[in-house]
Amino acid sequence: SPPPRSRQTGSHKSEVLDWIEQVKQATVVVVTDRGQGSGFFIRSQGSPIVLTNFHVVESASSVIVKTRSNTMYRVRRGYFRPEYDLALLAVEQLNTPPAVLELRTGLPQLGEKVFAYGAPFKLEGTLTSGIVSSIRTTSELKELTGGFHLLRYGDDACWIQTDAAISPGNSGGPLLDAAGRVLGGNTWGQPEGENLNFAVSATTVRQILQQTHFEEIGPRYLGSGFARPPSAGDDPAEALGPVQRDETVCGGDQATDLGAAEGAVQQHK
């Protein structure tokens, strides 16, 4: 007879599987003429909105969102913030998204359990896990690592550092807490090290949701890396609705000891 299931296994099942189906339905593959990445639906009042990384759609002349049911939707409008490597895609051919994911308010704590979901190397529906290794600003990362690729990011961008496995194709997919809430969008990894991966934080996402403006997608526009001035009659409030402002400041003080993190995770269940 098979061995009895351990309490740890049973606990892990209740921790993940009660929300994983929603994550599966809400996460999409973003396919362009230059490659592909991941993304996920966030709550909106107008057309369904997919959050992804700017570098996933940068310089693309064609952007398609593929849902878990393998249905394809061409995206014609988006809102782009390259300084945070973020893009919002309006999926106007879809009336209602299959599911949406909640952006968590506040920053996670050091040692908190996290999960990365997406399509690394086109392996759709891949889930990996790890912990919060640190929380850092771009300015801190520039000072510590001197990474050339960081020059494109705004100094005030807030990053969740994690050891959860993130590979090409994960970009734009959700980094989740133990309650299935989005902590950030998986964005990049440090190739010279091991398990040094970064997600742009949900607190940064909330900041850009305060001032959204959707524009036609095209290679000339996306390649420029800068948003054009708003046009008359394009009301961002109609698309995303009211957004709760997150006053949390990104910084090392947000990452406390593992014991406190475990307590926080328990409260989120």
Short mmCIF file of C-alpha atoms in Angstrom, two decimals:
data_model
loop_
_atom_site.label_atom_id
_atom_site.label_comp_id
_atom_site.label_asym_id
_atom_site.label_seq_id
_atom_site.Cartn_x
_atom_site.Cartn_y
_atom_site.Cartn_z
CA SER A 1 0.00 0.00 0.00
CA PRO A 2 1.23 3.57 -0.69
CA PRO A 3 2.84 5.44 2.21
CA PRO A 4 0.60 7.85 4.09
CA ARG A 5 0.71 11.47 2.96
CA SER A 6 2.76 13.66 5.26
CA ARG A 7 1.27 16.67 6.95
CA GLN A 8 3.73 18.85 5.10
CA THR A 9 2.50 17.59 1.73
CA GLY A 10 -1.11 18.05 2.72
CA SER A 11 -0.37 21.57 3.97
CA HIS A 12 1.38 22.42 0.72
CA LYS A 13 -1.63 21.24 -1.24
CA SER A 14 -4.06 23.44 0.70
CA GLU A 15 -1.60 26.33 0.42
CA VAL A 16 -1.42 26.25 -3.35
CA LEU A 17 -4.20 24.34 -5.05
CA ASP A 18 -7.04 26.44 -3.69
CA TRP A 19 -5.90 29.37 -5.88
CA ILE A 20 -3.76 27.79 -8.60
CA GLU A 21 -6.72 27.25 -10.96
CA GLN A 22 -7.47 30.96 -10.92
CA VAL A 23 -3.83 31.70 -11.70
CA LYS A 24 -3.93 29.25 -14.61
CA GLN A 25 -7.02 30.94 -16.06
CA ALA A 26 -5.77 34.50 -15.49
CA THR A 27 -2.24 34.01 -16.90
CA VAL A 28 -1.69 34.37 -20.64
CA VAL A 29 1.06 33.97 -23.21
CA VAL A 30 1.95 37.22 -24.99
CA VAL A 31 3.07 36.39 -28.54
CA THR A 32 4.72 38.97 -30.80
CA ASP A 33 6.57 38.96 -34.11
CA ARG A 34 9.78 39.22 -32.05
CA GLY A 35 9.21 36.46 -29.47
CA GLN A 36 6.95 35.69 -26.57
CA GLY A 37 6.52 36.17 -22.84
CA SER A 38 3.86 35.90 -20.17
CA GLY A 39 1.21 38.19 -18.70
CA PHE A 40 -1.93 38.13 -16.60
CA PHE A 41 -5.33 39.77 -16.38
CA ILE A 42 -5.85 42.43 -13.71
CA ARG A 43 -9.15 43.88 -12.56
CA SER A 44 -10.62 46.53 -14.86
CA GLN A 45 -13.99 48.15 -15.51
CA GLY A 46 -13.64 48.56 -19.26
CA SER A 47 -11.91 46.23 -21.69
CA PRO A 48 -9.99 43.35 -20.08
CA ILE A 49 -6.42 44.43 -19.28
CA VAL A 50 -3.30 42.24 -19.35
CA LEU A 51 -0.20 43.27 -17.41
CA THR A 52 3.16 42.25 -18.86
CA ASN A 53 6.72 43.54 -19.25
CA PHE A 54 7.49 46.32 -21.70
CA HIS A 55 10.45 44.38 -23.10
CA VAL A 56 8.06 41.57 -24.10
CA VAL A 57 6.25 43.85 -26.57
CA GLU A 58 9.00 46.39 -27.30
CA SER A 59 9.39 47.18 -31.03
CA ALA A 60 6.74 44.59 -31.93
CA SER A 61 4.42 45.26 -34.88
CA SER A 62 2.06 42.44 -33.87
CA VAL A 63 0.94 41.54 -30.33
CA ILE A 64 -1.36 38.60 -29.57
CA VAL A 65 -2.64 37.41 -26.21
CA LYS A 66 -3.23 33.66 -25.94
CA THR A 67 -5.41 32.45 -23.07
CA ARG A 68 -5.24 29.06 -21.38
CA SER A 69 -8.03 27.84 -23.70
CA ASN A 70 -5.66 28.58 -26.63
CA THR A 71 -7.92 31.40 -27.84
CA MET A 72 -5.97 34.17 -29.58
CA TYR A 73 -6.76 37.88 -29.27
CA ARG A 74 -4.95 40.55 -31.24
CA VAL A 75 -4.02 43.57 -29.13
CA ARG A 76 -4.22 46.97 -30.78
CA ARG A 77 -3.87 49.35 -27.84
CA GLY A 78 -1.61 49.52 -24.82
CA TYR A 79 -0.11 51.72 -22.12
CA PHE A 80 3.67 51.56 -21.76
CA ARG A 81 6.07 52.55 -18.98
CA PRO A 82 9.53 51.41 -20.13
CA GLU A 83 11.23 52.99 -17.10
CA TYR A 84 9.49 50.33 -14.99
CA ASP A 85 9.49 47.66 -17.75
CA LEU A 86 5.70 47.53 -17.58
CA ALA A 87 3.00 47.38 -20.23
CA LEU A 88 -0.79 47.22 -19.99
CA LEU A 89 -2.50 45.60 -22.97
CA ALA A 90 -6.18 46.23 -23.74
CA VAL A 91 -7.80 42.99 -24.96
CA GLU A 92 -10.77 44.69 -26.59
CA GLN A 93 -12.06 41.64 -28.48
CA LEU A 94 -12.75 39.87 -25.18
CA ASN A 95 -15.84 40.81 -23.20
CA THR A 96 -14.87 39.24 -19.89
CA PRO A 97 -11.51 37.81 -18.82
CA PRO A 98 -11.48 34.14 -17.77
CA ALA A 99 -10.10 35.24 -14.37
CA VAL A 100 -8.23 38.16 -12.81
CA LEU A 101 -5.45 38.32 -10.23
CA GLU A 102 -5.34 40.62 -7.23
CA LEU A 103 -2.43 43.02 -6.76
CA ARG A 104 -1.30 42.78 -3.15
CA THR A 105 -0.96 46.03 -1.23
CA GLY A 106 2.29 46.55 0.61
CA LEU A 107 5.60 44.79 0.17
CA PRO A 108 6.41 41.20 1.17
CA GLN A 109 8.82 40.32 3.94
CA LEU A 110 12.20 38.65 3.86
CA GLY A 111 11.86 34.86 3.71
CA GLU A 112 8.22 34.92 2.65
CA LYS A 113 7.25 32.03 0.36
CA VAL A 114 6.62 33.00 -3.27
CA PHE A 115 5.61 31.30 -6.52
CA ALA A 116 6.49 32.24 -10.11
CA TYR A 117 4.08 31.23 -12.89
CA GLY A 118 4.45 31.55 -16.64
CA ALA A 119 5.83 30.04 -19.84
CA PRO A 120 9.63 29.72 -19.56
CA PHE A 121 11.15 28.57 -22.87
CA LYS A 122 7.54 28.14 -24.15
CA LEU A 123 6.75 25.62 -21.37
CA GLU A 124 3.34 27.06 -20.61
CA GLY A 125 1.81 26.56 -17.18
CA THR A 126 5.12 26.23 -15.32
CA LEU A 127 5.06 26.90 -11.56
CA THR A 128 8.26 27.39 -9.52
CA SER A 129 8.70 28.41 -5.91
CA GLY A 130 11.17 30.16 -3.65
CA ILE A 131 11.38 32.92 -1.08
CA VAL A 132 11.73 36.69 -0.98
CA SER A 133 15.50 37.22 -0.91
CA SER A 134 15.40 41.01 -0.63
CA ILE A 135 13.55 44.14 -1.71
CA ARG A 136 15.57 46.71 -3.64
CA THR A 137 15.27 49.91 -5.64
CA THR A 138 16.89 50.38 -9.03
CA SER A 139 19.22 53.00 -7.60
CA GLU A 140 20.43 50.48 -4.99
CA LEU A 141 20.97 47.80 -7.63
CA LYS A 142 22.92 50.22 -9.83
CA GLU A 143 25.15 51.12 -6.91
CA LEU A 144 25.73 47.52 -5.82
CA THR A 145 26.08 45.76 -9.18
CA GLY A 146 26.75 48.45 -11.76
CA GLY A 147 24.64 46.46 -14.21
CA PHE A 148 24.50 48.20 -17.60
CA HIS A 149 21.00 46.88 -18.30
CA LEU A 150 19.71 48.77 -15.23
CA LEU A 151 20.34 52.13 -16.89
CA ARG A 152 17.00 51.91 -18.69
CA TYR A 153 15.03 51.68 -15.43
CA GLY A 154 13.86 54.53 -13.23
CA ASP A 155 15.74 54.86 -9.95
CA ASP A 156 12.51 54.68 -7.95
CA ALA A 157 11.39 51.32 -9.38
CA CYS A 158 10.91 48.74 -6.63
CA TRP A 159 12.09 45.16 -7.18
CA ILE A 160 11.30 41.91 -5.37
CA GLN A 161 14.46 39.78 -5.38
CA THR A 162 13.70 36.05 -5.27
CA ASP A 163 15.38 32.68 -5.70
CA ALA A 164 12.30 31.26 -7.46
CA ALA A 165 13.38 30.02 -10.89
CA ILE A 166 12.69 32.57 -13.64
CA SER A 167 13.77 31.94 -17.25
CA PRO A 168 13.21 33.57 -20.65
CA GLY A 169 9.48 33.36 -21.34
CA ASN A 170 8.59 33.99 -17.68
CA SER A 171 8.83 37.73 -18.30
CA GLY A 172 5.57 39.45 -17.43
CA GLY A 173 4.14 36.50 -15.53
CA PRO A 174 3.03 36.84 -11.90
CA LEU A 175 5.13 36.40 -8.77
CA LEU A 176 2.60 35.30 -6.16
CA ASP A 177 2.39 35.04 -2.39
CA ALA A 178 1.05 32.04 -0.49
CA ALA A 179 -2.49 33.40 -0.84
CA GLY A 180 -2.26 33.67 -4.64
CA ARG A 181 -1.98 37.46 -4.68
CA VAL A 182 0.41 39.20 -7.07
CA LEU A 183 3.59 40.52 -5.46
CA GLY A 184 5.06 41.59 -8.78
CA GLY A 185 5.69 40.84 -12.42
CA ASN A 186 8.66 38.55 -13.14
CA THR A 187 11.13 40.59 -15.16
CA TRP A 188 14.84 39.63 -15.21
CA GLY A 189 17.57 37.52 -13.68
CA GLN A 190 21.26 38.07 -13.01
CA PRO A 191 23.03 35.70 -15.45
CA GLU A 192 26.37 35.92 -13.62
CA GLY A 193 24.90 34.46 -10.43
CA GLU A 194 22.56 31.71 -9.29
CA ASN A 195 18.97 32.22 -8.15
CA LEU A 196 19.21 36.02 -8.44
CA ASN A 197 15.90 36.91 -10.04
CA PHE A 198 13.80 40.07 -9.89
CA ALA A 199 10.15 41.03 -10.25
CA VAL A 200 8.91 44.60 -10.53
CA SER A 201 6.76 45.05 -7.43
CA ALA A 202 2.97 45.32 -7.30
CA THR A 203 3.47 48.58 -5.40
CA THR A 204 5.20 50.00 -8.48
CA VAL A 205 2.38 48.67 -10.68
CA ARG A 206 -0.16 50.44 -8.48
CA GLN A 207 1.73 53.70 -8.93
CA ILE A 208 1.51 53.57 -12.73
CA LEU A 209 -2.19 52.68 -12.59
CA GLN A 210 -2.85 56.18 -11.26
CA GLN A 211 -2.19 57.70 -14.70
CA THR A 212 -2.90 55.36 -17.58
CA HIS A 213 -3.38 56.28 -21.21
CA PHE A 214 -3.84 53.70 -23.94
CA GLU A 215 -2.35 54.22 -27.41
CA GLU A 216 -2.31 52.33 -30.68
CA ILE A 217 0.37 49.63 -30.83
CA GLY A 218 2.95 49.96 -33.58
CA PRO A 219 6.67 49.32 -34.05
CA ARG A 220 7.60 53.00 -34.32
CA TYR A 221 5.80 53.86 -31.09
CA LEU A 222 6.98 50.85 -29.06
CA GLY A 223 10.52 51.22 -30.26
CA SER A 224 10.69 54.82 -29.10
CA GLY A 225 10.36 53.79 -25.45
CA PHE A 226 8.31 56.85 -24.52
CA ALA A 227 4.60 57.49 -24.13
CA ARG A 228 2.89 60.06 -26.33
CA PRO A 229 0.73 62.84 -24.87
CA PRO A 230 -2.86 61.84 -24.01
CA SER A 231 -5.52 62.50 -26.61
CA ALA A 232 -8.86 64.08 -25.81
CA GLY A 233 -11.60 61.74 -24.69
CA ASP A 234 -9.32 58.90 -23.58
CA ASP A 235 -10.31 58.56 -19.94
CA PRO A 236 -8.10 56.05 -18.08
CA ALA A 237 -10.62 55.82 -15.24
CA GLU A 238 -13.06 54.16 -17.64
CA ALA A 239 -10.55 51.43 -18.38
CA LEU A 240 -9.21 50.56 -14.94
CA GLY A 241 -11.66 52.15 -12.52
CA PRO A 242 -10.64 53.44 -9.10
CA VAL A 243 -7.23 52.21 -7.95
CA GLN A 244 -6.28 52.06 -4.29
CA ARG A 245 -3.18 54.16 -3.77
CA ASP A 246 -0.30 52.30 -2.14
CA GLU A 247 1.82 54.53 0.06
CA THR A 248 4.34 51.81 0.94
CA VAL A 249 7.91 52.96 0.37
CA CYS A 250 10.33 50.52 -1.24
CA GLY A 251 13.36 49.84 0.92
CA GLY A 252 15.26 47.38 3.03
CA ASP A 253 13.23 48.16 6.16
CA GLN A 254 10.29 46.31 4.59
CA ALA A 255 12.18 43.01 4.69
CA THR A 256 12.16 41.68 8.25
CA ASP A 257 13.13 38.34 9.76
CA LEU A 258 11.81 34.97 8.65
CA GLY A 259 9.72 34.48 11.80
CA ALA A 260 7.78 37.64 11.12
CA ALA A 261 7.36 36.62 7.49
CA GLU A 262 5.91 33.24 8.46
CA GLY A 263 3.45 35.01 10.71
CA ALA A 264 2.45 37.26 7.83
CA VAL A 265 1.89 34.28 5.55
CA GLN A 266 -0.34 32.63 8.11
CA GLN A 267 -2.50 35.74 8.30
CA HIS A 268 -2.93 35.77 4.51
CA LYS A 269 -4.39 32.29 4.27
#
